[in-house]
PDB file of C-alpha atoms in Angstrom:
ATOM      1  CA  UNK A   1      22.827  24.139   3.269  1.00  0.00           C
ATOM      2  CA  UNK A   2      24.833  20.617   2.405  1.00  0.00           C
ATOM      3  CA  UNK A   3      23.992  17.433   4.032  1.00  0.00           C
ATOM      4  CA  UNK A   4      21.165  18.775   5.479  1.00  0.00           C
ATOM      5  CA  UNK A   5      18.955  15.596   6.034  1.00  0.00           C
ATOM      6  CA  UNK A   6      22.281  14.798   8.626  1.00  0.00           C
ATOM      7  CA  UNK A   7      22.536  17.595  10.633  1.00  0.00           C
ATOM      8  CA  UNK A   8      18.505  17.607  11.084  1.00  0.00           C
ATOM      9  CA  UNK A   9      18.571  13.740  12.145  1.00  0.00           C
ATOM     10  CA  UNK A  10      21.329  14.352  14.453  1.00  0.00           C
ATOM     11  CA  UNK A  11      20.066  17.790  16.313  1.00  0.00           C
ATOM     12  CA  UNK A  12      16.246  15.863  16.280  1.00  0.00           C
ATOM     13  CA  UNK A  13      18.350  12.766  17.718  1.00  0.00           C
ATOM     14  CA  UNK A  14      20.222  14.918  20.381  1.00  0.00           C
ATOM     15  CA  UNK A  15      23.195  13.450  19.102  1.00  0.00           C
ATOM     16  CA  UNK A  16      26.010  15.531  18.544  1.00  0.00           C
ATOM     17  CA  UNK A  17      28.243  15.439  15.562  1.00  0.00           C
ATOM     18  CA  UNK A  18      31.649  14.547  16.944  1.00  0.00           C
ATOM     19  CA  UNK A  19      30.100  11.453  18.194  1.00  0.00           C
ATOM     20  CA  UNK A  20      28.965  10.575  14.400  1.00  0.00           C
ATOM     21  CA  UNK A  21      32.239  11.081  13.547  1.00  0.00           C
ATOM     22  CA  UNK A  22      33.747   8.597  16.307  1.00  0.00           C
ATOM     23  CA  UNK A  23      31.126   6.025  14.870  1.00  0.00           C
ATOM     24  CA  UNK A  24      32.408   6.373  11.577  1.00  0.00           C
ATOM     25  CA  UNK A  25      35.971   6.608  12.822  1.00  0.00           C
ATOM     26  CA  UNK A  26      37.114   9.885  11.543  1.00  0.00           C
ATOM     27  CA  UNK A  27      38.585  12.818  13.507  1.00  0.00           C
ATOM     28  CA  UNK A  28      35.711  15.414  14.291  1.00  0.00           C
ATOM     29  CA  UNK A  29      37.573  18.029  11.962  1.00  0.00           C
ATOM     30  CA  UNK A  30      37.204  15.460   8.884  1.00  0.00           C
ATOM     31  CA  UNK A  31      33.168  14.834   9.245  1.00  0.00           C
ATOM     32  CA  UNK A  32      32.932  18.741   9.908  1.00  0.00           C
ATOM     33  CA  UNK A  33      35.032  19.305   6.812  1.00  0.00           C
ATOM     34  CA  UNK A  34      33.279  16.521   4.673  1.00  0.00           C
ATOM     35  CA  UNK A  35      30.087  18.057   5.388  1.00  0.00           C
ATOM     36  CA  UNK A  36      30.651  21.402   3.512  1.00  0.00           C
ATOM     37  CA  UNK A  37      29.993  19.242   0.404  1.00  0.00           C
ATOM     38  CA  UNK A  38      27.173  16.716  -0.487  1.00  0.00           C
ATOM     39  CA  UNK A  39      28.230  13.314   0.552  1.00  0.00           C
ATOM     40  CA  UNK A  40      28.066  10.607  -1.663  1.00  0.00           C
ATOM     41  CA  UNK A  41      25.072   8.812  -0.775  1.00  0.00           C
ATOM     42  CA  UNK A  42      26.826   5.604   0.846  1.00  0.00           C
ATOM     43  CA  UNK A  43      28.596   8.072   3.221  1.00  0.00           C
ATOM     44  CA  UNK A  44      25.203   9.680   3.884  1.00  0.00           C
ATOM     45  CA  UNK A  45      23.651   6.120   4.639  1.00  0.00           C
ATOM     46  CA  UNK A  46      26.249   5.294   6.784  1.00  0.00           C
ATOM     47  CA  UNK A  47      26.194   8.143   8.785  1.00  0.00           C
ATOM     48  CA  UNK A  48      22.537   8.269   9.191  1.00  0.00           C
ATOM     49  CA  UNK A  49      22.961   4.589  10.460  1.00  0.00           C
ATOM     50  CA  UNK A  50      25.433   5.880  12.912  1.00  0.00           C
ATOM     51  CA  UNK A  51      23.033   8.604  14.009  1.00  0.00           C
ATOM     52  CA  UNK A  52      20.546   6.279  14.733  1.00  0.00           C
ATOM     53  CA  UNK A  53      22.757   3.633  16.605  1.00  0.00           C
ATOM     54  CA  UNK A  54      24.160   6.104  19.099  1.00  0.00           C
ATOM     55  CA  UNK A  55      20.333   7.249  19.416  1.00  0.00           C
ATOM     56  CA  UNK A  56      19.464   4.112  20.528  1.00  0.00           C
ATOM     57  CA  UNK A  57      22.657   3.251  22.618  1.00  0.00           C
ATOM     58  CA  UNK A  58      21.306   7.036  24.493  1.00  0.00           C
ATOM     59  CA  UNK A  59      17.614   5.850  24.836  1.00  0.00           C
ATOM     60  CA  UNK A  60      18.863   2.524  26.417  1.00  0.00           C
ATOM     61  CA  UNK A  61      21.045   3.940  29.089  1.00  0.00           C
TER      62      UNK A  61
END
C-alpha cells in the first residue's frame, strides 16, 4: 500500500484523512487520489506535519 506511513500515523493519532486534506488546502477526494501513488518526500513531510498539528490541537481541546 502506498503512503503507508501517512495512513498509519493518521489512524494512530485519531486524525481523519479529510482533516488532513482540509489542513493542506485540498479537497478530500484530491488527497485520496494522491495517496494512490507514493507521494514525493516534501508532500509526505507536509502531510505528516498536518497530522501532528491536528492531533496536538485535538489533544488541547
